[in-house]
Short mmCIF file of N, CA and C in Angstrom, two decimals:
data_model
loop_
_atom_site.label_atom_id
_atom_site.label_comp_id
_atom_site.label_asym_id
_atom_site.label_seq_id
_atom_site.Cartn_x
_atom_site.Cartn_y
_atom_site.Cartn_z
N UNK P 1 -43.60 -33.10 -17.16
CA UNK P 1 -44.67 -32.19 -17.49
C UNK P 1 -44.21 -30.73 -17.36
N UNK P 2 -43.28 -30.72 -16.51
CA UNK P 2 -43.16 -29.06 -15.86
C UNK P 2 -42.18 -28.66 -17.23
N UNK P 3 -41.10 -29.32 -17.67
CA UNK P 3 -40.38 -29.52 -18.74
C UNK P 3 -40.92 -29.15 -20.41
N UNK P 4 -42.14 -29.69 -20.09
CA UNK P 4 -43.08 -29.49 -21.64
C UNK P 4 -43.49 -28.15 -21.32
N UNK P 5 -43.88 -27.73 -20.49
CA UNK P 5 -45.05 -26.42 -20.09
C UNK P 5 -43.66 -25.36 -20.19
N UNK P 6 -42.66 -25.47 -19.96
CA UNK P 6 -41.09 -24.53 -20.26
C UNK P 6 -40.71 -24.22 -21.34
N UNK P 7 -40.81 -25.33 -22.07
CA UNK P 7 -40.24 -25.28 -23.59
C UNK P 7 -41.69 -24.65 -24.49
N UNK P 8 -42.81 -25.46 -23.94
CA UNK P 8 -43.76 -24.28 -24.77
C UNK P 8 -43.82 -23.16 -24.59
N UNK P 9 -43.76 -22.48 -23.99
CA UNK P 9 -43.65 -21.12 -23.22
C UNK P 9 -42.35 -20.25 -23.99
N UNK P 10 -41.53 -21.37 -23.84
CA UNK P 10 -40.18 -20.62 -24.63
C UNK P 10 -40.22 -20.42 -26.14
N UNK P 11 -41.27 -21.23 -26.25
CA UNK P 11 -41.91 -21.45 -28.01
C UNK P 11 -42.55 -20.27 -28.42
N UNK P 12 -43.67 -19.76 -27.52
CA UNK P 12 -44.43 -19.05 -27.27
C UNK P 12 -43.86 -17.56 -27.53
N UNK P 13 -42.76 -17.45 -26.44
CA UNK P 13 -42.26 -15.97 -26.71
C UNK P 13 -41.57 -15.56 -27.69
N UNK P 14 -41.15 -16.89 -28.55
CA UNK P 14 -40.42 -16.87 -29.73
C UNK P 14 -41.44 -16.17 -30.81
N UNK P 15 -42.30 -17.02 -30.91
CA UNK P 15 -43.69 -16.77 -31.84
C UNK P 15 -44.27 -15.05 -31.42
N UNK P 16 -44.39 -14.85 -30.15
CA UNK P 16 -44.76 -13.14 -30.30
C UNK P 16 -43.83 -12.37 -30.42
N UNK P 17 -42.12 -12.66 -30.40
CA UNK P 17 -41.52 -11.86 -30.53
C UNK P 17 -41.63 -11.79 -31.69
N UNK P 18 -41.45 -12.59 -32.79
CA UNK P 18 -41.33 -12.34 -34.40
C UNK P 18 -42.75 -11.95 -34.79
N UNK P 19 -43.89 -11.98 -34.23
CA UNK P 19 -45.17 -11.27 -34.88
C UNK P 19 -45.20 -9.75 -34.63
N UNK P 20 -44.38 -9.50 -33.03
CA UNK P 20 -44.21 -8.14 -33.09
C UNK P 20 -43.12 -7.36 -33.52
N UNK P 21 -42.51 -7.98 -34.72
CA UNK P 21 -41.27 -7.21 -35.44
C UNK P 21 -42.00 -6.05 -36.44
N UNK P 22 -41.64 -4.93 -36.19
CA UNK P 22 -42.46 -3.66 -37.07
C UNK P 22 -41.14 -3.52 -37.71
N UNK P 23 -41.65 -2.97 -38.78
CA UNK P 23 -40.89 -1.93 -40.34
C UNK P 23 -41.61 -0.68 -40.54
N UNK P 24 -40.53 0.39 -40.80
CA UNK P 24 -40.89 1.44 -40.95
C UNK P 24 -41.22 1.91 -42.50
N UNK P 25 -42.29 2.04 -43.30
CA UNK P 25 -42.37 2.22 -44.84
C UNK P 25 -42.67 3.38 -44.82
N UNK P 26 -42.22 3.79 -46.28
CA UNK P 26 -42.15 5.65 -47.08
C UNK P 26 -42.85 5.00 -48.09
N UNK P 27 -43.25 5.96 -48.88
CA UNK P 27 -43.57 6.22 -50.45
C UNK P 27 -42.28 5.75 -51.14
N UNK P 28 -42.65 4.42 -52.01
CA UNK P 28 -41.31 4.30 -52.73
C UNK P 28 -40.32 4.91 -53.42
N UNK P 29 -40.39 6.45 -53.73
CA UNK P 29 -40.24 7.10 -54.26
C UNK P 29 -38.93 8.03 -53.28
N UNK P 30 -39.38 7.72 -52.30
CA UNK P 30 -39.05 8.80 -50.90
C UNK P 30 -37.15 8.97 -51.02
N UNK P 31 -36.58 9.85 -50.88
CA UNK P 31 -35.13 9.98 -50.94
C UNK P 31 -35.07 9.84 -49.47
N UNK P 32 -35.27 8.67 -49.20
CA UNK P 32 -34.44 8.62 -47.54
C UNK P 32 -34.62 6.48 -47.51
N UNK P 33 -33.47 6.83 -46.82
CA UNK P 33 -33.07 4.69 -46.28
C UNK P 33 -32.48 4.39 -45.18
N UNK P 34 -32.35 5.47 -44.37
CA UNK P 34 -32.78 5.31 -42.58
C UNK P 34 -33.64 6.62 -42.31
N UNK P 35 -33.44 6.01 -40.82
CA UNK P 35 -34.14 7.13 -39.73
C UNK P 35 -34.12 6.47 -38.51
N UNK P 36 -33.52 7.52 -37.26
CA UNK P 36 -33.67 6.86 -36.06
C UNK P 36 -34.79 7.07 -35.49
N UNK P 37 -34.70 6.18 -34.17
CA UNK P 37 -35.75 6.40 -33.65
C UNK P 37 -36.31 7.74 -33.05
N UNK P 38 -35.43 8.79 -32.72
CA UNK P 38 -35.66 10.04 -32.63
C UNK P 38 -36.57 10.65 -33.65
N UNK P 39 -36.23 10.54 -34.70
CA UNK P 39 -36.45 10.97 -35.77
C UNK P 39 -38.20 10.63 -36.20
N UNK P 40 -38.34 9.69 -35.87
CA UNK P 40 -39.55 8.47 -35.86
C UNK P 40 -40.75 9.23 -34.24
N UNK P 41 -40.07 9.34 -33.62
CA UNK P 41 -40.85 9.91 -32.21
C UNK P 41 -40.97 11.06 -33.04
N UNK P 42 -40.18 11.90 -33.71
CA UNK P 42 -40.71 13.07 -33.79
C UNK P 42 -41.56 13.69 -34.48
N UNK P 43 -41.84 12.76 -35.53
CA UNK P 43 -42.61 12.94 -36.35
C UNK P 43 -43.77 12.31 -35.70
N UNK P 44 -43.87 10.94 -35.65
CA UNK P 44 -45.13 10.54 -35.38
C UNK P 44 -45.92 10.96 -33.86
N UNK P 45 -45.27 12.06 -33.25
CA UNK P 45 -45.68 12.55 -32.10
C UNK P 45 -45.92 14.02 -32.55
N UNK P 46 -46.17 13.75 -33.31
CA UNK P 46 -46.40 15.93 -34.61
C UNK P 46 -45.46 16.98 -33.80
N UNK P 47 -44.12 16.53 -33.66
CA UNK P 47 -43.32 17.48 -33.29
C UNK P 47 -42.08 18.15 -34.18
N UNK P 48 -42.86 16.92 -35.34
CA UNK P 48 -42.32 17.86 -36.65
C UNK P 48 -43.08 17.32 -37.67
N UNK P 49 -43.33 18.22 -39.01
CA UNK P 49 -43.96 18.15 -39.93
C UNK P 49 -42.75 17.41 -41.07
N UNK P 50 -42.15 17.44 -41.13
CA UNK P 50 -40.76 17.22 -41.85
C UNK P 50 -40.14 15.47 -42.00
N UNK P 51 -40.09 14.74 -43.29
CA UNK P 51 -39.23 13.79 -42.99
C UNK P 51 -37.33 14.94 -42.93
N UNK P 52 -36.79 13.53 -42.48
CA UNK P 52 -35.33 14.04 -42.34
C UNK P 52 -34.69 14.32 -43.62
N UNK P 53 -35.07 13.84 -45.40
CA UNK P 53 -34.58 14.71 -46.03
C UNK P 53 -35.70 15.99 -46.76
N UNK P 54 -36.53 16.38 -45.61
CA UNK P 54 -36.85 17.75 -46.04
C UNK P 54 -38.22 17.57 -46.70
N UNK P 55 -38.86 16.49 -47.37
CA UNK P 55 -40.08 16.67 -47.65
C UNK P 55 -40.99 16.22 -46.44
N UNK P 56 -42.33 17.02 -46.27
CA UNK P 56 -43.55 16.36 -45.63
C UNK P 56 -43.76 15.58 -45.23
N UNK P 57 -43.82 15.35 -44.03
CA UNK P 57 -44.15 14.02 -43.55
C UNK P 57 -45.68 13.78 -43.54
N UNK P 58 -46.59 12.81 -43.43
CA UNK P 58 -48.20 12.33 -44.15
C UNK P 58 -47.66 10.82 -42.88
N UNK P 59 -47.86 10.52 -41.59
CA UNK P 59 -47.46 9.77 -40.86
C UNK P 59 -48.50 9.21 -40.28
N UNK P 60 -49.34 7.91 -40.95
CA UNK P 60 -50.06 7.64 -40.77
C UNK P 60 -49.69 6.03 -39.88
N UNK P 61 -51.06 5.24 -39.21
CA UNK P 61 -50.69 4.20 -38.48
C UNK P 61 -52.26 3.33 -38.58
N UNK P 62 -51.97 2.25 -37.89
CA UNK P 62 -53.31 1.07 -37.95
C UNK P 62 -53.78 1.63 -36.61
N UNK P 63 -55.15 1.18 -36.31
CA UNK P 63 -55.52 1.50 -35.40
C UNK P 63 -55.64 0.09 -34.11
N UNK P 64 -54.95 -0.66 -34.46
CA UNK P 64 -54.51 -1.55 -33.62
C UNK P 64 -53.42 -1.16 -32.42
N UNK P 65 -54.34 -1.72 -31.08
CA UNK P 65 -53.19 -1.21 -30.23
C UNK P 65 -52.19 -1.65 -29.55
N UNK P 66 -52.18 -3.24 -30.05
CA UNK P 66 -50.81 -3.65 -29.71
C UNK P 66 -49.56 -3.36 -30.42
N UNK P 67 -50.05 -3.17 -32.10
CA UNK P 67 -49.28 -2.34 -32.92
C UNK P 67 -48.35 -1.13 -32.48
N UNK P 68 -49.77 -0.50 -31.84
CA UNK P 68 -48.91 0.96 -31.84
C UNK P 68 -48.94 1.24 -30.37
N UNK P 69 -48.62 0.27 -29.36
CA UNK P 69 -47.95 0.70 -28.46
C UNK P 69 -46.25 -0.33 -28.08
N UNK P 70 -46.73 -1.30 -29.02
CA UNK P 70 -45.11 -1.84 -29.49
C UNK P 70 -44.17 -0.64 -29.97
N UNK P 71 -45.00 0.33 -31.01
CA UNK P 71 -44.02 0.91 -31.74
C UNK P 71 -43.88 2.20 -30.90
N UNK P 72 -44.65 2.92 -30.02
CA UNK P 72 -44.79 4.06 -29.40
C UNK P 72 -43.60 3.63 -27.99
N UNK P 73 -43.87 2.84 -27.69
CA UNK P 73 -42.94 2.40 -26.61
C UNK P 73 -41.34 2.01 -26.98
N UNK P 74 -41.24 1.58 -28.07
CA UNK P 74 -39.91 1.39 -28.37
C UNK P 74 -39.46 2.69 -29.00
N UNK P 75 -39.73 3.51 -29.62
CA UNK P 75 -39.28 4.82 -30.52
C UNK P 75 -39.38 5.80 -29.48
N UNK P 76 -40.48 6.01 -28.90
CA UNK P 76 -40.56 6.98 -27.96
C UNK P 76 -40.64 6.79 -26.17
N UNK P 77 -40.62 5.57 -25.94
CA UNK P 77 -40.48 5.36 -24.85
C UNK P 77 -41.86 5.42 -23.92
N UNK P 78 -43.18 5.73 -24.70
CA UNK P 78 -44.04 5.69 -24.10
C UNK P 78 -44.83 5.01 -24.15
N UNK P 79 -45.67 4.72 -22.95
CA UNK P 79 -46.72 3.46 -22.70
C UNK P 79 -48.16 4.18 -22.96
N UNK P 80 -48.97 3.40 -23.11
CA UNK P 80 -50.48 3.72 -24.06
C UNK P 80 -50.84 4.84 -23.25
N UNK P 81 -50.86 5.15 -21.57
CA UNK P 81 -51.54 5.15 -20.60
C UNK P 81 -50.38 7.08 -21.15
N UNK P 82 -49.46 7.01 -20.75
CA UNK P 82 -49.05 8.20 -21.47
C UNK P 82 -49.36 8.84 -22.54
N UNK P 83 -49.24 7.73 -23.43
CA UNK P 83 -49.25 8.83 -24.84
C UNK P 83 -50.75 9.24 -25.08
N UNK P 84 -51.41 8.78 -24.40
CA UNK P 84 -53.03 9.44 -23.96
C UNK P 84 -53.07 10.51 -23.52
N UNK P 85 -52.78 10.86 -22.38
CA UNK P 85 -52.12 12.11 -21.92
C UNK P 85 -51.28 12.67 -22.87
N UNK P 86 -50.32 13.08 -23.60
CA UNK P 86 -49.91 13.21 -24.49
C UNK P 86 -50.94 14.16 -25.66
N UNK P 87 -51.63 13.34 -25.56
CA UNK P 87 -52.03 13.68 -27.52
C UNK P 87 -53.46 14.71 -26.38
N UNK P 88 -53.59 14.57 -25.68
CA UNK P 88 -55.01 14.93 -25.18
C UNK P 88 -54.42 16.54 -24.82
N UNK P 89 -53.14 16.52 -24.26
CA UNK P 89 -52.55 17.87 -24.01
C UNK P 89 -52.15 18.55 -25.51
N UNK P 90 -51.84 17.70 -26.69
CA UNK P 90 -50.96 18.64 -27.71
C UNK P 90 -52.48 18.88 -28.49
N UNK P 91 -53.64 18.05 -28.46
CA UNK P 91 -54.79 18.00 -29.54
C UNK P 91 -55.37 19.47 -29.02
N UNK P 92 -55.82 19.44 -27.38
CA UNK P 92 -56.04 20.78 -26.26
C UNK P 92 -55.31 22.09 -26.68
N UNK P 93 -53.99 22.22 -26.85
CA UNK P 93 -53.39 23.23 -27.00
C UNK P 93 -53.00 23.61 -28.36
N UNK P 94 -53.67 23.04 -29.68
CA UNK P 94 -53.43 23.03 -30.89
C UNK P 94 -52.93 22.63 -31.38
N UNK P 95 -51.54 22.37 -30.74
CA UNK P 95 -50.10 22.05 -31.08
C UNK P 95 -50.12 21.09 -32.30
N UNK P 96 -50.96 19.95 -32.70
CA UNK P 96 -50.62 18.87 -33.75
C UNK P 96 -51.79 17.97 -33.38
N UNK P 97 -52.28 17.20 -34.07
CA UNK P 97 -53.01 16.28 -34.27
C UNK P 97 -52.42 14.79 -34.36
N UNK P 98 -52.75 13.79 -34.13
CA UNK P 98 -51.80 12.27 -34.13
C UNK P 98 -52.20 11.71 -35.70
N UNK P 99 -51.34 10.99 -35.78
CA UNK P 99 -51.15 10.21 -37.37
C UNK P 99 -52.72 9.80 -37.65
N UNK P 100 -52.87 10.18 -38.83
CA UNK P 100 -54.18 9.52 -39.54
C UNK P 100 -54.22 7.67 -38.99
N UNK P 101 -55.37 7.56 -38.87
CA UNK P 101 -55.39 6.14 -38.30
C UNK P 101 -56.26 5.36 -39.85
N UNK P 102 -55.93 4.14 -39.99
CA UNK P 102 -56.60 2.82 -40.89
C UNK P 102 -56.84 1.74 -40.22
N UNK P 103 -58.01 0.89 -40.25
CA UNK P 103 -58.21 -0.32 -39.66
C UNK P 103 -57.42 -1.59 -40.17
N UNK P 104 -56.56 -1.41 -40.98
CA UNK P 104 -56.21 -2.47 -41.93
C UNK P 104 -54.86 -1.99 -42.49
N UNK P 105 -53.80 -2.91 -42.56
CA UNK P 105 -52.28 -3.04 -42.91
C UNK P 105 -52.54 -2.48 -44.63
N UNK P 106 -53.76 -2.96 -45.14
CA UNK P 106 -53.70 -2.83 -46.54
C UNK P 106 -54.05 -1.72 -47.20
N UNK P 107 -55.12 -0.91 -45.76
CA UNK P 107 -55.11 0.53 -46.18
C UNK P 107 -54.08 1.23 -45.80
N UNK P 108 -53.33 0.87 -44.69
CA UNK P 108 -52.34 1.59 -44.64
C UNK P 108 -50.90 1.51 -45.93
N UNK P 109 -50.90 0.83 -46.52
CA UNK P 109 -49.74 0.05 -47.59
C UNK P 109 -50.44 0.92 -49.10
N UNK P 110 -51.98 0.46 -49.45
CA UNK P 110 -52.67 1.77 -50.13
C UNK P 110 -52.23 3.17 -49.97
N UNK P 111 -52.02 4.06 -48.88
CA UNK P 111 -51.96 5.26 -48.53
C UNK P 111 -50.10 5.53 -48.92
N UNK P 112 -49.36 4.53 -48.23
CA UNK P 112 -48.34 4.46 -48.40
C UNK P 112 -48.08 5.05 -49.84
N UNK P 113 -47.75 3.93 -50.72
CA UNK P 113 -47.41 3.91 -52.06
C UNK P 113 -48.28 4.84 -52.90
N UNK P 114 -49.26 5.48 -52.26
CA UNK P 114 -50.02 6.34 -53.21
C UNK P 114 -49.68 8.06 -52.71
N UNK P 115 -48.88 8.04 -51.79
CA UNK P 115 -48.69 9.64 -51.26
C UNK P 115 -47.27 10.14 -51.06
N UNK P 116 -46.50 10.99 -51.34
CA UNK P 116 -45.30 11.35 -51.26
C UNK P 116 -45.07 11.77 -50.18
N UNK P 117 -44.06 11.57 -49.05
CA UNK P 117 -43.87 12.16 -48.13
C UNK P 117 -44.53 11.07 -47.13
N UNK P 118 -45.81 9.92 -47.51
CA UNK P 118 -46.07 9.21 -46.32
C UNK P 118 -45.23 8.04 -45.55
N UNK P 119 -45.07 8.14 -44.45
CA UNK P 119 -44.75 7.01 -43.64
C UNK P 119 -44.96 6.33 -42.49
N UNK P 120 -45.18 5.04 -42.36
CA UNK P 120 -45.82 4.50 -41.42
C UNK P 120 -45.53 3.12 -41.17
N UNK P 121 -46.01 2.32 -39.51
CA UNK P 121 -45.08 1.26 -39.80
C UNK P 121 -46.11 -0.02 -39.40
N UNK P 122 -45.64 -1.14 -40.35
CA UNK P 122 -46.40 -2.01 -40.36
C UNK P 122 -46.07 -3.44 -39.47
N UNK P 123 -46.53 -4.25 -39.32
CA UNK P 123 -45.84 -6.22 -39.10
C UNK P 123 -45.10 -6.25 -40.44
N UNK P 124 -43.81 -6.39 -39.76
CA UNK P 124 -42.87 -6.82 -41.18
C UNK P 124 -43.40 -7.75 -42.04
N UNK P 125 -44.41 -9.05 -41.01
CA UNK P 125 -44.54 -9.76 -42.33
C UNK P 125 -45.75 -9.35 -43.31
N UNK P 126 -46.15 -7.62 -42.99
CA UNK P 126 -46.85 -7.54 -44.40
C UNK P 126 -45.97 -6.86 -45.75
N UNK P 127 -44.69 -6.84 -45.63
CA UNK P 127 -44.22 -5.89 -46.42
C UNK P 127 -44.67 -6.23 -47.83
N UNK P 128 -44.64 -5.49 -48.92
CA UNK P 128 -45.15 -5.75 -50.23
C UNK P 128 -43.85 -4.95 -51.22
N UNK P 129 -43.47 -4.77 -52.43
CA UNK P 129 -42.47 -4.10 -52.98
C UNK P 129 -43.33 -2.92 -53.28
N UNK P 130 -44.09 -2.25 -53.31
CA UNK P 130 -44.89 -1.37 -53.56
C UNK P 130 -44.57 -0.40 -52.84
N UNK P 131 -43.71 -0.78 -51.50
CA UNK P 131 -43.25 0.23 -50.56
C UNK P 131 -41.89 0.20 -50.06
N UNK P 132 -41.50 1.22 -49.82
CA UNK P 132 -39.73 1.18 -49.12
C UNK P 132 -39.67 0.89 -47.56
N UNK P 133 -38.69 0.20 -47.29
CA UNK P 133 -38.15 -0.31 -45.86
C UNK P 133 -37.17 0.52 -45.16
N UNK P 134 -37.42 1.83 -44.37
CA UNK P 134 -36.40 2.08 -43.75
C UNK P 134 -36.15 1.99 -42.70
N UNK P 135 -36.59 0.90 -41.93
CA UNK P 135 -36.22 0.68 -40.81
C UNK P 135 -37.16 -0.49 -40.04
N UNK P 136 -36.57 -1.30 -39.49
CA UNK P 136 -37.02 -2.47 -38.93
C UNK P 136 -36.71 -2.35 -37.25
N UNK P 137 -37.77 -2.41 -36.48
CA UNK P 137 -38.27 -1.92 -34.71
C UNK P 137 -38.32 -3.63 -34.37
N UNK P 138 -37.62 -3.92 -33.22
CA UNK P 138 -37.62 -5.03 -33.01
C UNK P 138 -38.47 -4.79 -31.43
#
């Protein structure tokens, strides 16, 4: 029994690790096919307006929060309980506003492919060709 309850478990973490695999999507259009994670904190933390080849960044996200503290914690290193603090100090002092939020992968994938300069990151397994892949967050 103790044997079955191990291997499911090991099943288990298999199954949330691959549901929480994120991709990073642009506007298909976008002249860029990486970006580090620096690059990714910096934008989606409004500490720059700029993708890395020079057009606008439009850095929008789901409003799901296992989503986006998978992706906030791996790119930027911060946990929900921070980046609260965070946005509450930069929103306070003017500094930037946080990524447009959508309830839904499909409005976000809509916004995507319809705006130049947008990027944002989804569950890999919604990708669609409608949008570009530059980068996959494990």
């Amino acid at each position: 029994m103790r044997r079955a309850i191990t291997i499911f478990c090991l099943l288990m973490s298999f199954v949330v690790e691959a549901q929480s695999e994120l991709v990073v999507i642009v506007h298909p259009q976008t002249n860029l096919d990486d970006i580090s994670d620096r690059q990714l904190a910096m934008i989606f933390l409004s500490k720059t307006k700029y993708l890395p080849n020079g057009a606008r960044a439009r850095p929008v996200e789901i409003s799901s929060m296992t989503t986006k503290n998978h992706f906030y914690n791996r790119v930027a290193g911060k946990q929900e309980v921070e980046l609260r603090k965070y946005w509450a100090t930069v929103i306070f002092s003017g500094k930037g506003q946080p990524p447009k939020q959508f309830k839904s992968v499909a409005s976000v994938l809509r916004y995507v492919e319809s705006k130049p300069g947008a990027i944002a990151y989804i569950p890999k397994d919604s990708i669609t060709p409608s949008v570009k892949v530059v980068k996959t967050i494990k």
